[in-house]
Structures are given as C-alpha cells and as structure tokens.
mmCIF file of C-alpha atoms in Angstrom:
data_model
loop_
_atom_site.group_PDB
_atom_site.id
_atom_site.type_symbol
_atom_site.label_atom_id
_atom_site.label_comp_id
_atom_site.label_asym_id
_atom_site.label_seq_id
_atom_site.Cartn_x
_atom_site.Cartn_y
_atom_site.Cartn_z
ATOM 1 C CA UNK A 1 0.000 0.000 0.000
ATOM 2 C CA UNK A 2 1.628 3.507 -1.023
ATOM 3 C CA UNK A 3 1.248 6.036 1.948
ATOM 4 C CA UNK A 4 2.061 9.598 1.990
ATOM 5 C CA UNK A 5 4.686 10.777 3.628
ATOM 6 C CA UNK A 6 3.542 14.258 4.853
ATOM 7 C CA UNK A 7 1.032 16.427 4.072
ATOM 8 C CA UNK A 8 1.157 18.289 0.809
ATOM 9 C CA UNK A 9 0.087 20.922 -1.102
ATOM 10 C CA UNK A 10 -1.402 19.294 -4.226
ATOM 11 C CA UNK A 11 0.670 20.021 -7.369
ATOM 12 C CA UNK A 12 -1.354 18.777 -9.924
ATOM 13 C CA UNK A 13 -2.483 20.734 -13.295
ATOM 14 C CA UNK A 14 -4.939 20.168 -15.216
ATOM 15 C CA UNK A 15 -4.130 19.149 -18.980
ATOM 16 C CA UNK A 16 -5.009 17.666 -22.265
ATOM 17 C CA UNK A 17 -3.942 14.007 -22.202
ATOM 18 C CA UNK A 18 -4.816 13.866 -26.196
ATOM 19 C CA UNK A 19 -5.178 10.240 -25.687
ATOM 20 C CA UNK A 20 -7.233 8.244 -28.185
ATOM 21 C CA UNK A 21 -9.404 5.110 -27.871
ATOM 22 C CA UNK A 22 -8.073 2.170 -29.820
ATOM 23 C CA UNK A 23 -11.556 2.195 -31.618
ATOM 24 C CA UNK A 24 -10.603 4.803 -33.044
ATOM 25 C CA UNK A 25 -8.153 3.709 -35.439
ATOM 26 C CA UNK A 26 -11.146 1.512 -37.320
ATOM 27 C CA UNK A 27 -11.226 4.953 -39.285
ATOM 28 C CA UNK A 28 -7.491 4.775 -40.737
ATOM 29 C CA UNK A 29 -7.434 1.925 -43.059
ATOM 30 C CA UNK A 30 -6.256 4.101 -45.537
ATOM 31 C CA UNK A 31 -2.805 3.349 -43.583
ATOM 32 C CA UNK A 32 -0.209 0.714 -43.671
ATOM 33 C CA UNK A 33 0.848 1.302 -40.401
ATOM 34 C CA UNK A 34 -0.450 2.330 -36.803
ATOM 35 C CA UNK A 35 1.321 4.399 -34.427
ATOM 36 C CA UNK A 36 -0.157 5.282 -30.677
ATOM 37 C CA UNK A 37 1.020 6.640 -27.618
ATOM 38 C CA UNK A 38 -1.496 6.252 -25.157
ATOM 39 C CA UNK A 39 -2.129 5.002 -21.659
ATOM 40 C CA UNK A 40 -0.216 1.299 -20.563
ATOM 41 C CA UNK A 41 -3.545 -0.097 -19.982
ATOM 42 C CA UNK A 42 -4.928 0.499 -23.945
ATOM 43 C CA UNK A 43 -1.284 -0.281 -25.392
ATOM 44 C CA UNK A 44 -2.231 -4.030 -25.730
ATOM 45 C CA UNK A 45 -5.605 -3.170 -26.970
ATOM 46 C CA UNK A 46 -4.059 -0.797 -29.735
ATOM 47 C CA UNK A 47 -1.301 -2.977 -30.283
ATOM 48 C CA UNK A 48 -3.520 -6.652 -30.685
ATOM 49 C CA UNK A 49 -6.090 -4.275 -32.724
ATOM 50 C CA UNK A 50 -3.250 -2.770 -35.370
ATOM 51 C CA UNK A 51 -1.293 -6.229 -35.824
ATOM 52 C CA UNK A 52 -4.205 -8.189 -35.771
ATOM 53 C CA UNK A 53 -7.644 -7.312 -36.602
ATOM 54 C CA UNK A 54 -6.416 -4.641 -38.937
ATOM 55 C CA UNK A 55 -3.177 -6.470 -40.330
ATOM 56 C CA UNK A 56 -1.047 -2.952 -39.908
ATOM 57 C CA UNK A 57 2.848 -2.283 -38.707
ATOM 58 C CA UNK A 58 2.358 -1.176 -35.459
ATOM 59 C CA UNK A 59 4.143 1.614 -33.585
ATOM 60 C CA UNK A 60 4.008 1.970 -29.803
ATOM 61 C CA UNK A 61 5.488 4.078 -27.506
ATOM 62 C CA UNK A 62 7.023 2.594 -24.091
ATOM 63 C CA UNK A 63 6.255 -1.255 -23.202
ATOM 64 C CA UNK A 64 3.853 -2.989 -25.281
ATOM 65 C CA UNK A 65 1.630 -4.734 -22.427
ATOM 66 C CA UNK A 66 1.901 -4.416 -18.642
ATOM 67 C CA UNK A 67 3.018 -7.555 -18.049
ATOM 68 C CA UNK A 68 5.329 -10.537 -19.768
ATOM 69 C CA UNK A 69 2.332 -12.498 -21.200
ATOM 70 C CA UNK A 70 1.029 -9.148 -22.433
ATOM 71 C CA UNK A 71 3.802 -8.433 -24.557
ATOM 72 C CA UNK A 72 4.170 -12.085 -25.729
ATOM 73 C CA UNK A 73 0.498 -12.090 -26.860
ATOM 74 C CA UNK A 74 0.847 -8.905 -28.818
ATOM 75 C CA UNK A 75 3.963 -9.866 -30.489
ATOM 76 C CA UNK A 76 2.571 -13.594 -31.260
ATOM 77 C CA UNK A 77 -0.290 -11.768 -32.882
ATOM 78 C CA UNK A 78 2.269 -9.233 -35.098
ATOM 79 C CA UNK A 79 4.298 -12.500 -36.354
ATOM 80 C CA UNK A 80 1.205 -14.443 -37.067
ATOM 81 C CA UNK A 81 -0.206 -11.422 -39.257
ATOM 82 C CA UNK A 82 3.951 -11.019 -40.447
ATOM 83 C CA UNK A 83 3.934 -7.351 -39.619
ATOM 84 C CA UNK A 84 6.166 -5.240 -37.868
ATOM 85 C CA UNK A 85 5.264 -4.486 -33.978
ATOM 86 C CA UNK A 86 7.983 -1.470 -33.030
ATOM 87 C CA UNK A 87 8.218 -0.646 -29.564
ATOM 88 C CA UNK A 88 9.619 2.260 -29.176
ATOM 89 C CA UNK A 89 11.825 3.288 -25.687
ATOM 90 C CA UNK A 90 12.747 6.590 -26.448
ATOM 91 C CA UNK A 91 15.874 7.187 -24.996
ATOM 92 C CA UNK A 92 18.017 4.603 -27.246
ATOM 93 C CA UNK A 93 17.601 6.718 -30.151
ATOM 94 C CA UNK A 94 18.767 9.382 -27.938
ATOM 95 C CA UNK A 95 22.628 10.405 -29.413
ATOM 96 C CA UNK A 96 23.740 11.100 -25.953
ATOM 97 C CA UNK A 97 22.620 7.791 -24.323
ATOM 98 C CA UNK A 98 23.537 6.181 -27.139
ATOM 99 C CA UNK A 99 27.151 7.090 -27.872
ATOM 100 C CA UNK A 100 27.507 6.208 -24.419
ATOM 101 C CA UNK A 101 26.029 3.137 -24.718
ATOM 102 C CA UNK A 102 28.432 2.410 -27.494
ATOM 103 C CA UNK A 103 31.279 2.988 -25.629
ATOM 104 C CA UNK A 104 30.021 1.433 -22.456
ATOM 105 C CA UNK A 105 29.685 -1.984 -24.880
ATOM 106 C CA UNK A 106 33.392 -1.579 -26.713
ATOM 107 C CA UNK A 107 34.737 -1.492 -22.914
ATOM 108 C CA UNK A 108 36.721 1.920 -23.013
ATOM 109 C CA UNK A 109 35.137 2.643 -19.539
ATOM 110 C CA UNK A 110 36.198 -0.687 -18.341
ATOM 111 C CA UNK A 111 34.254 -2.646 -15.765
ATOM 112 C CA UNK A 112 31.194 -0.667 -14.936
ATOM 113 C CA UNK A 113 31.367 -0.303 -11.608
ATOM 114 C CA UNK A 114 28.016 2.081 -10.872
ATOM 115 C CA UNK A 115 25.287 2.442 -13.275
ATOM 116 C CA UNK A 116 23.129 5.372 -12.147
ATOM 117 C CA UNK A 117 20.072 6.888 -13.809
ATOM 118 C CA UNK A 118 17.493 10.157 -12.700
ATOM 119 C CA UNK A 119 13.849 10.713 -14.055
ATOM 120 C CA UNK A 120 11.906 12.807 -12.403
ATOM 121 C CA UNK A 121 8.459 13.823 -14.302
ATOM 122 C CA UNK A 122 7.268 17.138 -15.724
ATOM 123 C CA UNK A 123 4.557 18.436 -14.814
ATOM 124 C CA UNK A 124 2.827 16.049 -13.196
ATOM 125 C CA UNK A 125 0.328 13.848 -14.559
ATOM 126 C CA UNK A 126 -3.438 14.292 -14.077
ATOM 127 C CA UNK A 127 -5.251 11.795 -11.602
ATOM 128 C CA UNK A 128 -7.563 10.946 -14.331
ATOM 129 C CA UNK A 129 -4.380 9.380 -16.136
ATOM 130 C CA UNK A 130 -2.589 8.203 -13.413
ATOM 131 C CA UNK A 131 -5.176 6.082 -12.368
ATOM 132 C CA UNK A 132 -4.905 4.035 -16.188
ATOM 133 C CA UNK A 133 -1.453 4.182 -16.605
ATOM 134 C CA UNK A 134 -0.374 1.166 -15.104
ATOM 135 C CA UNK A 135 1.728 2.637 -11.776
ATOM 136 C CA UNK A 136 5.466 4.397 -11.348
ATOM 137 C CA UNK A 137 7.439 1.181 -12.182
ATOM 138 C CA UNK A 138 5.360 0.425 -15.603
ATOM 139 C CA UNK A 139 4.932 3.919 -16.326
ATOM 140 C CA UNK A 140 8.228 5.528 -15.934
ATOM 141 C CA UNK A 141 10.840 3.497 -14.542
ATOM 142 C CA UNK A 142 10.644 1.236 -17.688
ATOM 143 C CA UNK A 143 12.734 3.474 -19.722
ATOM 144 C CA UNK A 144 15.152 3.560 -17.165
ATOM 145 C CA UNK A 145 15.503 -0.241 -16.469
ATOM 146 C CA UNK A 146 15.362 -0.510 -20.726
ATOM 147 C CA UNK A 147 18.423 2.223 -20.996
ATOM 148 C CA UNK A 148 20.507 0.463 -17.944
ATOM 149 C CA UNK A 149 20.105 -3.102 -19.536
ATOM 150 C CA UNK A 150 20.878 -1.712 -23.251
ATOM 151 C CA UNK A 151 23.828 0.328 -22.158
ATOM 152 C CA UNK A 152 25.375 -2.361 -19.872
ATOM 153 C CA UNK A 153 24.138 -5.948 -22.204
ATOM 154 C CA UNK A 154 23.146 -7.107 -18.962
ATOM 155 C CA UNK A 155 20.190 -8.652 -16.707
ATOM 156 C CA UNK A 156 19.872 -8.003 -13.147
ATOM 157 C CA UNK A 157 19.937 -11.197 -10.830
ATOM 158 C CA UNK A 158 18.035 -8.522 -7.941
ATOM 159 C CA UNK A 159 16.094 -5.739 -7.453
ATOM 160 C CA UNK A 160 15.462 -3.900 -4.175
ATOM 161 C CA UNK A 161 12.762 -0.723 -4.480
ATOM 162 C CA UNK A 162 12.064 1.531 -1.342
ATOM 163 C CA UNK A 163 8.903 3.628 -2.781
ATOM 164 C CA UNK A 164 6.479 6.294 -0.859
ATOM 165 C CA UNK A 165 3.810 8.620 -1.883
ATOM 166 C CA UNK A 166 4.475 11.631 -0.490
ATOM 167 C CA UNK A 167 1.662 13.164 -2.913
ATOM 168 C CA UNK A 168 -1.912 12.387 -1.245
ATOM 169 C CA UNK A 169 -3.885 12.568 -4.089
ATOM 170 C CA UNK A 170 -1.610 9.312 -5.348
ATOM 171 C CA UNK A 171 -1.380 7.717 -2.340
ATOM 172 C CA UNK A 172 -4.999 7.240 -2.423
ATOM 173 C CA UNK A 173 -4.735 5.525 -5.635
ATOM 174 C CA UNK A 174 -2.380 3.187 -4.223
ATOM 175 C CA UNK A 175 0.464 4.163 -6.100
ATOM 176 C CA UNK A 176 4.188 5.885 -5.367
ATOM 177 C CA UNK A 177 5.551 9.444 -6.571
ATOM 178 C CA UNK A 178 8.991 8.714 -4.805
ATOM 179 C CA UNK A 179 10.949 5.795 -5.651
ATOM 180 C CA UNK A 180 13.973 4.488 -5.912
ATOM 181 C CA UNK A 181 15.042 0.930 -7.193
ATOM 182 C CA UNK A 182 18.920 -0.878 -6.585
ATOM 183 C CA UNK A 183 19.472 -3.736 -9.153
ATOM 184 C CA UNK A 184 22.302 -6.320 -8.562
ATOM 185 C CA UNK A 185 24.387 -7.475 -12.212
ATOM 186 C CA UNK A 186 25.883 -10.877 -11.960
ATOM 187 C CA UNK A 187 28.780 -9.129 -13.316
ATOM 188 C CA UNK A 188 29.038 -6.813 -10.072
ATOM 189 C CA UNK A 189 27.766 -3.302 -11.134
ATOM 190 C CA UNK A 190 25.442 -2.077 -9.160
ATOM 191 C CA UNK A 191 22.537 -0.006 -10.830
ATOM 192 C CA UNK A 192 20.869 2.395 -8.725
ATOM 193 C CA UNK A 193 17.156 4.386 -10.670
ATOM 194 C CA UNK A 194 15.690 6.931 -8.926
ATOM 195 C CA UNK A 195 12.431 7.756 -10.176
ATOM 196 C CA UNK A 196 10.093 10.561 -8.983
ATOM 197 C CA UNK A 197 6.864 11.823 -10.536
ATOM 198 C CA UNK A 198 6.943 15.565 -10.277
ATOM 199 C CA UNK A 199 9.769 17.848 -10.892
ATOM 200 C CA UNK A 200 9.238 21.344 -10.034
ATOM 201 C CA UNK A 201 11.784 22.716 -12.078
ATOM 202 C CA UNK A 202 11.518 20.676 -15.178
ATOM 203 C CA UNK A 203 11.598 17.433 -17.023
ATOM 204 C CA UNK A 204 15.225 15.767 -15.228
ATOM 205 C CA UNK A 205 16.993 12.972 -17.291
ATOM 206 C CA UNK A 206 20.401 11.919 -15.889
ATOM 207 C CA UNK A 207 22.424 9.108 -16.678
ATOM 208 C CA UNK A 208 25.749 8.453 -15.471
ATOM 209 C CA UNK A 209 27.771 5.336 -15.613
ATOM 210 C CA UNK A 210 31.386 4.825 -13.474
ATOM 211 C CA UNK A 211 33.675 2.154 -14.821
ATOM 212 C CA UNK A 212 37.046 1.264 -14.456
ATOM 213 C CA UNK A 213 38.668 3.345 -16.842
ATOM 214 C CA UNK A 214 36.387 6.371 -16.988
ATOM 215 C CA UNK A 215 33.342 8.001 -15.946
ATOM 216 C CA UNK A 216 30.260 8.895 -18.676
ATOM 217 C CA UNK A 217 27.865 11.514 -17.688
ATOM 218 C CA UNK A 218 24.368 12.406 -19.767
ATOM 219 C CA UNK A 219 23.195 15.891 -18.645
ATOM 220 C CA UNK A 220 20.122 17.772 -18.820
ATOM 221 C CA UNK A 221 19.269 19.264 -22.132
ATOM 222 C CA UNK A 222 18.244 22.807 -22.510
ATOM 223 C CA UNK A 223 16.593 25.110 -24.943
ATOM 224 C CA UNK A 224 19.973 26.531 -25.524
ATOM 225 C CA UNK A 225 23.245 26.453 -24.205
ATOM 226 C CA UNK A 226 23.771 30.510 -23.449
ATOM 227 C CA UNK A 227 24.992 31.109 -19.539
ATOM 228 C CA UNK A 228 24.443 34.854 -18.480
ATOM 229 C CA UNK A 229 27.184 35.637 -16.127
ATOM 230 C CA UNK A 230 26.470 39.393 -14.214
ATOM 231 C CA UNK A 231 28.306 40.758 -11.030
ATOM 232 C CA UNK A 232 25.628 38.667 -8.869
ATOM 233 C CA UNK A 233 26.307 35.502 -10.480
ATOM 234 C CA UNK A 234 25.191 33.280 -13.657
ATOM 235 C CA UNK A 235 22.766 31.717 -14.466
ATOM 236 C CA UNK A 236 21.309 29.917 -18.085
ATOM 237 C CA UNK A 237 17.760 29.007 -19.048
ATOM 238 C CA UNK A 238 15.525 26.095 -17.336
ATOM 239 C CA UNK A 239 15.845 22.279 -18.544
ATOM 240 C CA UNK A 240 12.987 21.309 -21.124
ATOM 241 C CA UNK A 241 9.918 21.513 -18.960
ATOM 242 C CA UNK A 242 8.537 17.698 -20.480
ATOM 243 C CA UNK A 243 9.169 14.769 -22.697
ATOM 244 C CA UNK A 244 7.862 15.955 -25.949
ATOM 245 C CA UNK A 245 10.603 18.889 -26.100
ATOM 246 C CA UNK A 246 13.208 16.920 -24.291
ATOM 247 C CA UNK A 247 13.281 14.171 -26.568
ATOM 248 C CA UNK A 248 12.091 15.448 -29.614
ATOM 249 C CA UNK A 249 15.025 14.425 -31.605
ATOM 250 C CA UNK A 250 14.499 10.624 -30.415
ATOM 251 C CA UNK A 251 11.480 10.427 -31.812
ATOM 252 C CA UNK A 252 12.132 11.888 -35.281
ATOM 253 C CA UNK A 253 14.876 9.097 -35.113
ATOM 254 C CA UNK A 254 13.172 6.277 -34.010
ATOM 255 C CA UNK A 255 9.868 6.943 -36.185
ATOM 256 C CA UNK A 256 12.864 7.055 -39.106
ATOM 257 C CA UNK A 257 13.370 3.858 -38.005
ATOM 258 C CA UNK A 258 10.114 2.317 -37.300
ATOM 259 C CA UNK A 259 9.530 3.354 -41.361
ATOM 260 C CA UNK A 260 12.993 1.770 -42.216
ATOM 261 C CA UNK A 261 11.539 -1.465 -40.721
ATOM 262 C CA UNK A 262 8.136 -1.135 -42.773
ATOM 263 C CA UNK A 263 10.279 -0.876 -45.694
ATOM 264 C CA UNK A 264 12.253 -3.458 -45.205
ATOM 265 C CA UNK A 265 15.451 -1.875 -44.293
ATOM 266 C CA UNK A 266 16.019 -2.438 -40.858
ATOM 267 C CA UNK A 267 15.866 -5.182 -38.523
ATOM 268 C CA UNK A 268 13.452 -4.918 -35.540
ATOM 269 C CA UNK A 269 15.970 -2.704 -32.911
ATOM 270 C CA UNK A 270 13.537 -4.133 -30.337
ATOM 271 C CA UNK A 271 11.796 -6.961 -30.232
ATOM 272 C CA UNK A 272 9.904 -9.091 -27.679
ATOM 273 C CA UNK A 273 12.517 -10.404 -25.806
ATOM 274 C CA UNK A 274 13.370 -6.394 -25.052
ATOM 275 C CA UNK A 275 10.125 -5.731 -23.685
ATOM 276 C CA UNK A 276 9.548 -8.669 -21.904
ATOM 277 C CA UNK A 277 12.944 -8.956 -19.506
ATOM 278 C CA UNK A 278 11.859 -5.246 -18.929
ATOM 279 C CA UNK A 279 8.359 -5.662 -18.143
ATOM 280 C CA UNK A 280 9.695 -8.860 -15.495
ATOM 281 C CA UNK A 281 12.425 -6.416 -14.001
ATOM 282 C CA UNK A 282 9.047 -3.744 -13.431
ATOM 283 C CA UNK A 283 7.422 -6.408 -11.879
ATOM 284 C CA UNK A 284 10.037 -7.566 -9.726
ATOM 285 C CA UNK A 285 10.890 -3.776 -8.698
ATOM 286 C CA UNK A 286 6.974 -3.257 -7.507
ATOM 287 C CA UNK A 287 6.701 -6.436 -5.438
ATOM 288 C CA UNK A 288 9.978 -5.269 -3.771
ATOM 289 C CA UNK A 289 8.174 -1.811 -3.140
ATOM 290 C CA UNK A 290 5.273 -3.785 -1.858
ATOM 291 C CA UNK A 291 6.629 -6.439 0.291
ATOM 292 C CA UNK A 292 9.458 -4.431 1.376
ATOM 293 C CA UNK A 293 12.497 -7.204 0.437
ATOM 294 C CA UNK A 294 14.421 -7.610 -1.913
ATOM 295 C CA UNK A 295 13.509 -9.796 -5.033
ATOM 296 C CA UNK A 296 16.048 -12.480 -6.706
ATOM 297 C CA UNK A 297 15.823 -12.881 -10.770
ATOM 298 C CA UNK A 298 16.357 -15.890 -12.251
ATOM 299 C CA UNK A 299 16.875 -15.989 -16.609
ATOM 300 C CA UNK A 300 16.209 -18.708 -18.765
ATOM 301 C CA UNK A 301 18.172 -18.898 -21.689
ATOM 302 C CA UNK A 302 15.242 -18.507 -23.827
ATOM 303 C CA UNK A 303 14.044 -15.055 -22.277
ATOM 304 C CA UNK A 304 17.864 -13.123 -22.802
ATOM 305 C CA UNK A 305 18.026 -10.948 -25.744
ATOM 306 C CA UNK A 306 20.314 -11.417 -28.421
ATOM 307 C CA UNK A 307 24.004 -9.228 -26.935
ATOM 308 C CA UNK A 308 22.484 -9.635 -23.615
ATOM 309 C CA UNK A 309 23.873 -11.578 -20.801
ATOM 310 C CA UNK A 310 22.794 -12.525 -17.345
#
C-alpha cells in the first residue's frame, strides 16, 4: 500500500492528455501502419487491434503490455499477421545515451562499476491518467531499467525498491511518486534508478555510468546552451519543462526507423525479448516496493536478448 509521507500541497495541473481510444483507429485503413502513444492499460488493446484485426505495422510508444504475457500475446499476434510491432523506448535513439552506450559496450570505460540513472516527471500527470497508466514502475521506470540493460548488455539477478507517496492525491490511488530501485548485475555493477513523478523545475533525465577506466555523464538538455554571467552571479535558461521537447530528436529518429523497418530496411531494434525482460524487471521492482524485500531474478536462456547476458 503507497502512503504519503507528509502532508502536501497538491501540485497537480490540469491538462489535455490527447489520448485516443483504440476504436478509433477503425477509421485509418487508408494506412499501412499504426502508431499510438497512449495510456499502458490500452497499449495491448491498440497494439492486438493494429497487428491483428487490422493487419497494420504497429508503432508503440514505451512497453507494449503491462506484463510478460502481455507483450508475448501482442507480439505472437504481429508475427502471425507477419507485420512489424515497433516498440519504441525513447531514450536509445537518444545520441547522448547512445554514444555512451556504445562505448560502455566496446569497454573503453572498463568494468562498470556504478550504473546510475534520474527521471523525475514534468509536470505532473493528471489523476484521471494516473489512475490508467499502469503505476510508477510500468509507467516511468521502464525506460530507465530498458536504458541500464541496453547500455550495460546485462540482466539483473536482484532488485530492491524503497517507494512512498508523499503526494496524497496518489497515495490514495495506491500508487508511489517517490521511488527508488537498486538492481544487482551478476557481473558486479550495481545499478541504482531513482524515479520521482513531479519535478518542479523541469523534465530531469540523468544518466551516469562509473567504470574502471572512466566516468560517462548524460546531462540535462536545454533550450539553448547561453549562460548569463552578471556581477551577482550566472545563471542559463531552465531544462525542457517535459518529454515531448526533451526528446524530440528521439522520436524523429526512431519513427525514421520504425519506417525503415516497414520498408524493409532495418531489422526490428527491439523486439519481444526487449520488452519482456523489462516488463519482469518492473514487476520484480513493484513487489519489492510492496513487500518491502528484496527480489532475486532468475533468466532462462530462452528469455535473454540477443548481446544480452545474465
């Protein structure tokens, strides 16, 4: 049970969520593909209805069901119809992350030692979509457990979370706002995600990963780079207040290559096995949360990605 940790003044905004019933989509036949981004809890609805009732390449932002057999039942559905199911985790078609993560998997930082990653969320969801969107560790901290495991080639053999609300309004929903998740490599790194839904002073991605050999950081982006030193100090303009600025250039990128993969191009950069090792580590992370241990991961050899290692 999430509980808050103090009393709060409520800082939640009301917003379009521009979110669109998988119904919907009935009217674009006129397509060869279908692309979403919409609440966890319709993603398997949108996904199943693409792939296989309309026969489309589907494109889906973040994890493609809430759960392993979720994902495994979408993706079934996609190679039974043979069309493209792209899910698409944002921050690997970031340059930063990724010229670190191609560095991190040549070994020029040496053994990782630390793996270390910061999202905290601007502005902060509605309650209206917090309540469908499938809780902190489905929601958000996917991305980061995707980026760690992608950088690193690596699956955690444990997770330990220790989560609160310290927002009422989400508390009452039985979900966390304040979290942060240690995950054991068999290799030795330690990863550590901290994960917090509201950000007063903007949208906050960090990465930073501390090998042997060197040390990688991934900073917040900004609108520009300009620093305006005056006799009373500097200062330089806020981080991007949300995703959709923050990470425009990913998804240019990784639309370019969800149409690469239509055409025939490109290899699937992502494919079940991706999703579903991530959507086991969520679990594992929120049963942590809940039961307040920490949670051992075992891997059969069928469920590791291709490059991946455990």
């Amino acid at each position: 049970m999430a509980t808050a940790g103090f009393k709060t003044e409520s800082p939640f905004v009301k917003r379009d969520e521009r979110t669109h019933d998988a119904s919907d989509l009935k009217y674009q036949k006129f397509l060869d593909t279908v692309s979403g981004a919409v609440s966890n809890k319709k993603t398997v609805v949108m996904a199943l209805f693409g792939v296989g009732r309309a026969g489309k390449a589907v494109f889906s932002e973040k994890p493609i069901g809430e759960t392993p057999e979720d994902t495994k039942v979408c993706y079934m559905t996609a190679e039974k119809v043979n069309r493209p199911l792209f899910c698409g985790f944002q921050r690997r078609f970031d340059p930063t992350f990724s010229d670190i993560q191609s560095r991190v998997r040549k070994g020029e930082a040496g053994h990782i030692q630390i793996i270390k990653s910061i999202s905290r969320d601007s502005p902060l969801p509605s309650i209206e979509y917090l309540k469908i969107s499938g809780g902190i560790f489905h929601d958000c901290m996917v991305h980061d457990i995707d980026m760690q495991t992608w950088v690193l080639g690596e699956l955690p053999s444990q997770v330990h979370t220790m989560a609160n609300a310290q927002i009422p309004e989400i508390a009452e929903i039985d979900d966390y706002d304040n979290v942060v998740t240690t995950l054991k490599f068999p290799s030795g790194t330690l990863g550590i995600i901290n994960v917090n839904r509201f950000a007063a002073y903007g949208y906050d991605q960090r990465l930073e990963v501390f090998g042997m050999k060197a040390m990688y950081e991934a900073d917040n982006g900004r609108p520009n780079t300009a620093v305006y030193s005056t006799s009373t100090g500097a200062s330089s303009v806020p981080i991007y207040h949300s995703f959709p600025s923050r990470y425009e250039e990913s998804y240019a990128a990784e639309m370019d290559c969800f149409v690469d993969v239509v055409n025939g191009t490109k290899e699937l950069p992502i494919t079940y096995l991706h999703s579903s090792v991530v959507s086991k580590i969520a679990d594992a992370a929120e049963k942590s949360a809940r039961e307040g241990v920490p949670v051992d991961l075992t891997w059969e050899k069928s469920e590791v990605p291709q490059g991946y290692y455990c």
